[in-house]
mmCIF file of C-alpha atoms in Angstrom:
data_model
loop_
_atom_site.group_PDB
_atom_site.id
_atom_site.type_symbol
_atom_site.label_atom_id
_atom_site.label_comp_id
_atom_site.label_asym_id
_atom_site.label_seq_id
_atom_site.Cartn_x
_atom_site.Cartn_y
_atom_site.Cartn_z
ATOM 1 C CA MET A 1 -0.021 -0.030 0.072
ATOM 2 C CA SER A 2 1.347 3.406 -1.008
ATOM 3 C CA ALA A 3 1.845 6.280 1.439
ATOM 4 C CA ARG A 4 -1.086 8.107 -0.156
ATOM 5 C CA GLU A 5 -3.430 5.148 0.303
ATOM 6 C CA ASN A 6 -2.329 4.798 3.991
ATOM 7 C CA ILE A 7 -3.034 8.473 4.626
ATOM 8 C CA LEU A 8 -6.472 8.314 2.839
ATOM 9 C CA LYS A 9 -7.291 5.220 4.810
ATOM 10 C CA ALA A 10 -6.348 6.786 8.109
ATOM 11 C CA ILE A 11 -8.434 9.805 7.360
ATOM 12 C CA ALA A 12 -11.423 7.561 6.417
ATOM 13 C CA MET A 13 -11.150 5.623 9.700
ATOM 14 C CA ASN A 14 -10.962 8.806 11.846
ATOM 15 C CA GLN A 15 -13.970 10.634 10.589
ATOM 16 C CA PRO A 16 -16.006 12.486 13.310
ATOM 17 C CA GLU A 17 -19.557 11.472 13.877
ATOM 18 C CA LEU A 18 -22.121 13.237 11.834
ATOM 19 C CA ALA A 19 -23.935 15.983 13.685
ATOM 20 C CA GLU A 20 -27.321 17.099 12.883
ATOM 21 C CA LEU A 21 -27.619 20.577 11.483
ATOM 22 C CA PRO A 22 -29.074 23.006 14.028
ATOM 23 C CA VAL A 23 -32.596 24.093 13.699
ATOM 24 C CA ILE A 24 -32.560 27.928 13.554
ATOM 25 C CA ASP A 25 -35.604 29.939 14.734
ATOM 26 C CA ILE A 26 -35.802 32.536 11.941
ATOM 27 C CA ALA A 27 -38.109 34.577 14.077
ATOM 28 C CA SER A 28 -35.272 35.230 16.532
ATOM 29 C CA THR A 29 -32.662 36.302 14.048
ATOM 30 C CA ILE A 30 -31.679 39.910 13.509
ATOM 31 C CA ARG A 31 -34.320 42.313 12.257
ATOM 32 C CA TYR A 32 -34.120 45.977 11.176
ATOM 33 C CA GLU A 33 -36.667 48.678 11.314
ATOM 34 C CA ASP A 34 -35.841 49.744 7.843
ATOM 35 C CA SER A 35 -34.096 47.066 5.813
ATOM 36 C CA TYR A 36 -33.265 49.398 2.929
ATOM 37 C CA THR A 37 -31.593 51.978 5.222
ATOM 38 C CA GLN A 38 -29.546 49.364 6.958
ATOM 39 C CA PHE A 39 -28.519 47.780 3.505
ATOM 40 C CA LYS A 40 -27.459 51.216 2.202
ATOM 41 C CA THR A 41 -25.526 52.014 5.436
ATOM 42 C CA VAL A 42 -23.617 48.814 5.352
ATOM 43 C CA LEU A 43 -22.913 48.748 1.605
ATOM 44 C CA GLU A 44 -21.619 52.382 1.725
ATOM 45 C CA SER A 45 -19.438 51.562 4.723
ATOM 46 C CA ILE A 46 -17.623 48.816 2.683
ATOM 47 C CA GLY A 47 -17.041 51.031 -0.442
ATOM 48 C CA GLY A 48 -20.238 50.494 -2.447
ATOM 49 C CA LYS A 49 -22.795 53.044 -3.567
ATOM 50 C CA VAL A 50 -26.571 52.687 -3.254
ATOM 51 C CA GLU A 51 -29.172 54.870 -5.167
ATOM 52 C CA LEU A 52 -32.962 54.523 -4.829
ATOM 53 C CA ILE A 53 -34.650 54.935 -8.094
ATOM 54 C CA SER A 54 -38.397 54.863 -9.000
ATOM 55 C CA ASP A 55 -37.802 53.116 -12.366
ATOM 56 C CA LEU A 56 -35.150 52.036 -14.844
ATOM 57 C CA THR A 57 -35.232 55.296 -16.897
ATOM 58 C CA VAL A 58 -31.979 56.612 -15.258
ATOM 59 C CA LEU A 59 -30.253 53.400 -16.037
ATOM 60 C CA LYS A 60 -31.415 53.187 -19.623
ATOM 61 C CA GLU A 61 -30.172 56.629 -20.294
ATOM 62 C CA GLN A 62 -26.793 55.802 -18.621
ATOM 63 C CA LEU A 63 -26.457 52.668 -20.703
ATOM 64 C CA ILE A 64 -27.226 54.519 -23.908
ATOM 65 C CA SER A 65 -24.789 57.244 -22.996
ATOM 66 C CA ASP A 66 -22.030 54.671 -22.125
ATOM 67 C CA ARG A 67 -22.427 53.003 -25.535
ATOM 68 C CA LEU A 68 -22.520 56.228 -27.485
ATOM 69 C CA ASN A 69 -19.304 57.335 -25.746
ATOM 70 C CA GLY A 70 -17.634 54.176 -26.952
ATOM 71 C CA LYS A 71 -17.305 52.390 -23.590
ATOM 72 C CA PHE A 72 -17.177 48.678 -23.710
ATOM 73 C CA VAL A 73 -20.284 47.746 -21.544
ATOM 74 C CA VAL A 74 -22.004 44.435 -20.964
ATOM 75 C CA ASN A 75 -25.770 44.626 -20.260
ATOM 76 C CA THR A 76 -27.347 41.474 -18.940
ATOM 77 C CA ILE A 77 -30.659 43.083 -17.928
ATOM 78 C CA GLU A 78 -33.432 42.566 -20.450
ATOM 79 C CA THR A 79 -35.584 45.584 -19.236
ATOM 80 C CA LEU A 80 -32.714 47.946 -19.847
ATOM 81 C CA GLY A 81 -32.403 47.171 -23.542
ATOM 82 C CA ASP A 82 -30.507 44.912 -25.757
ATOM 83 C CA VAL A 83 -28.812 42.130 -23.690
ATOM 84 C CA ASP A 84 -25.174 41.406 -24.774
ATOM 85 C CA GLU A 85 -25.695 37.727 -25.360
ATOM 86 C CA LYS A 86 -22.329 37.647 -27.132
ATOM 87 C CA ALA A 87 -20.681 38.038 -23.671
ATOM 88 C CA ALA A 88 -21.491 34.412 -22.927
ATOM 89 C CA PHE A 89 -18.930 33.293 -25.404
ATOM 90 C CA LEU A 90 -16.196 35.856 -24.672
ATOM 91 C CA SER A 91 -12.992 34.792 -22.903
ATOM 92 C CA ALA A 92 -11.418 36.497 -19.917
ATOM 93 C CA PHE A 93 -8.913 38.111 -22.317
ATOM 94 C CA GLU A 94 -11.768 39.517 -24.411
ATOM 95 C CA LEU A 95 -13.733 40.624 -21.270
ATOM 96 C CA GLU A 96 -10.803 42.294 -19.552
ATOM 97 C CA LYS A 97 -11.592 45.604 -21.240
ATOM 98 C CA VAL A 98 -15.260 45.811 -19.966
ATOM 99 C CA GLU A 99 -15.766 49.285 -18.396
ATOM 100 C CA LYS A 100 -19.183 48.599 -16.954
ATOM 101 C CA GLY A 101 -21.261 45.523 -16.324
ATOM 102 C CA TYR A 102 -25.016 45.842 -15.792
ATOM 103 C CA VAL A 103 -26.387 42.853 -13.816
ATOM 104 C CA LYS A 104 -29.714 42.183 -12.099
ATOM 105 C CA GLY A 105 -29.677 40.833 -8.588
ATOM 106 C CA THR A 106 -32.182 38.498 -6.884
ATOM 107 C CA VAL A 107 -32.114 39.459 -3.322
ATOM 108 C CA GLY A 108 -30.231 42.001 -1.084
ATOM 109 C CA VAL A 109 -29.116 41.430 2.448
ATOM 110 C CA ALA A 110 -29.325 44.245 4.961
ATOM 111 C CA GLU A 111 -27.006 42.817 7.546
ATOM 112 C CA ASN A 112 -23.977 42.680 5.241
ATOM 113 C CA GLY A 113 -24.828 44.557 2.082
ATOM 114 C CA ALA A 114 -24.595 41.547 -0.129
ATOM 115 C CA VAL A 115 -26.575 40.921 -3.329
ATOM 116 C CA TRP A 116 -27.248 37.349 -4.692
ATOM 117 C CA ILE A 117 -26.847 36.874 -8.321
ATOM 118 C CA TYR A 118 -27.463 33.712 -10.278
ATOM 119 C CA GLU A 119 -25.170 32.651 -13.113
ATOM 120 C CA SER A 120 -27.968 33.135 -15.653
ATOM 121 C CA GLN A 121 -28.297 36.781 -14.511
ATOM 122 C CA MET A 122 -24.513 37.453 -15.306
ATOM 123 C CA ILE A 123 -24.615 35.751 -18.854
ATOM 124 C CA ASN A 124 -20.922 35.095 -18.294
ATOM 125 C CA ARG A 125 -19.727 34.461 -14.666
ATOM 126 C CA LEU A 126 -16.714 36.616 -15.323
ATOM 127 C CA VAL A 127 -18.805 39.836 -15.873
ATOM 128 C CA PRO A 128 -19.327 40.963 -12.228
ATOM 129 C CA PHE A 129 -15.638 40.267 -11.398
ATOM 130 C CA ILE A 130 -13.743 41.468 -14.453
ATOM 131 C CA CYS A 131 -15.580 44.724 -15.264
ATOM 132 C CA GLN A 132 -14.125 48.032 -13.890
ATOM 133 C CA HIS A 133 -17.504 49.259 -12.621
ATOM 134 C CA LEU A 134 -20.309 46.948 -11.495
ATOM 135 C CA ILE A 135 -23.872 48.132 -11.662
ATOM 136 C CA LEU A 136 -26.335 45.919 -9.795
ATOM 137 C CA VAL A 137 -30.126 46.419 -9.932
ATOM 138 C CA ILE A 138 -32.477 44.929 -7.262
ATOM 139 C CA GLU A 139 -36.006 45.682 -6.132
ATOM 140 C CA LYS A 140 -36.520 47.238 -2.728
ATOM 141 C CA LYS A 141 -39.010 44.553 -1.886
ATOM 142 C CA ASN A 142 -36.248 41.956 -2.319
ATOM 143 C CA ILE A 143 -34.050 43.332 0.458
ATOM 144 C CA VAL A 144 -34.217 41.067 3.499
ATOM 145 C CA ASP A 145 -32.766 41.541 6.925
ATOM 146 C CA ASN A 146 -30.322 38.660 7.183
ATOM 147 C CA LEU A 147 -28.697 35.792 5.383
ATOM 148 C CA HIS A 148 -31.194 33.248 6.807
ATOM 149 C CA GLN A 149 -34.048 35.023 5.052
ATOM 150 C CA ALA A 150 -32.013 35.353 1.950
ATOM 151 C CA TYR A 151 -31.375 31.575 1.714
ATOM 152 C CA GLU A 152 -35.169 31.103 2.025
ATOM 153 C CA LYS A 153 -35.613 33.270 -1.117
ATOM 154 C CA ILE A 154 -33.002 31.700 -3.279
ATOM 155 C CA ASP A 155 -32.417 28.242 -4.540
ATOM 156 C CA VAL A 156 -28.688 27.529 -4.492
ATOM 157 C CA SER A 157 -29.261 24.242 -6.397
ATOM 158 C CA LYS A 158 -31.181 26.098 -9.241
ATOM 159 C CA GLU A 159 -28.042 26.579 -11.335
ATOM 160 C CA GLY A 160 -24.456 25.653 -11.302
ATOM 161 C CA PHE A 161 -23.096 28.873 -9.981
ATOM 162 C CA GLY A 162 -24.360 31.839 -7.939
ATOM 163 C CA VAL A 163 -22.733 34.343 -5.645
ATOM 164 C CA PHE A 164 -23.191 37.057 -2.997
ATOM 165 C CA ILE A 165 -21.469 40.246 -3.926
ATOM 166 C CA ALA A 166 -21.003 42.972 -1.340
ATOM 167 C CA GLY A 167 -19.445 46.095 -2.807
ATOM 168 C CA PRO A 168 -16.327 46.578 -4.947
ATOM 169 C CA SER A 169 -13.346 44.330 -4.806
ATOM 170 C CA LYS A 170 -11.233 44.874 -1.599
ATOM 171 C CA THR A 171 -8.049 43.655 -0.043
ATOM 172 C CA ALA A 172 -5.881 44.732 2.842
ATOM 173 C CA ASP A 173 -3.214 42.022 2.473
ATOM 174 C CA ILE A 174 -0.401 44.380 1.410
ATOM 175 C CA GLU A 175 1.045 46.162 4.506
ATOM 176 C CA GLN A 176 -2.540 46.170 5.923
ATOM 177 C CA SER A 177 -3.631 49.004 3.640
ATOM 178 C CA LEU A 178 -7.029 48.701 2.146
ATOM 179 C CA VAL A 179 -6.943 48.688 -1.664
ATOM 180 C CA ILE A 180 -10.225 48.842 -3.503
ATOM 181 C CA GLY A 181 -10.462 47.216 -6.934
ATOM 182 C CA ALA A 182 -7.318 45.138 -6.812
ATOM 183 C CA HIS A 183 -8.942 41.834 -7.790
ATOM 184 C CA GLY A 184 -12.170 42.843 -9.452
ATOM 185 C CA ALA A 185 -14.612 45.717 -9.833
ATOM 186 C CA ARG A 186 -13.128 49.119 -8.730
ATOM 187 C CA SER A 187 -16.718 50.270 -7.897
ATOM 188 C CA ALA A 188 -20.131 48.800 -7.238
ATOM 189 C CA THR A 189 -23.248 50.811 -7.449
ATOM 190 C CA ILE A 190 -26.468 49.171 -6.425
ATOM 191 C CA TYR A 191 -29.597 50.686 -7.849
ATOM 192 C CA VAL A 192 -32.641 49.807 -5.777
ATOM 193 C CA ILE A 193 -35.958 50.233 -7.516
ATOM 194 C CA ALA A 194 -38.604 51.501 -5.070
#
């Protein structure tokens, strides 16, 4: 028996006993008087921007302006206009020049400022991470207080990939200095439709 097989056998023989998942009383989890205000406060404290809008007119005009100004933008939101279906087939090399990515989110979480996005909402799973400026759109009614409530609203097995995104890319690894946009979007603006 090889060393590898011995190690794997030892690991298999020393597994801890299975423990039941805890039952969480959702009613006793954190709640906020105003979920939107908490969402906005948290997201802005971690470098994101939040704007409350009544409809998509502002974003439609912004998207048209971006395209007229020659910016490489990827729109994945059908209600904003033409969806850039071609982005699904672009490589990281081709997408690295994306200035703005417009993506619709499913649910926002007030306790941490995160927005859940399914892979189908991204068209290409690279878009939210490779663009310079990420534009997320969610409906105010879809902002919940905590992650427990968020997981009740989403189906993580629905698609092969999904992600919570909270603000722009950040790291503080280098000399403990916060750097925004080091490994992904330099900015994240979340438009909340009232």
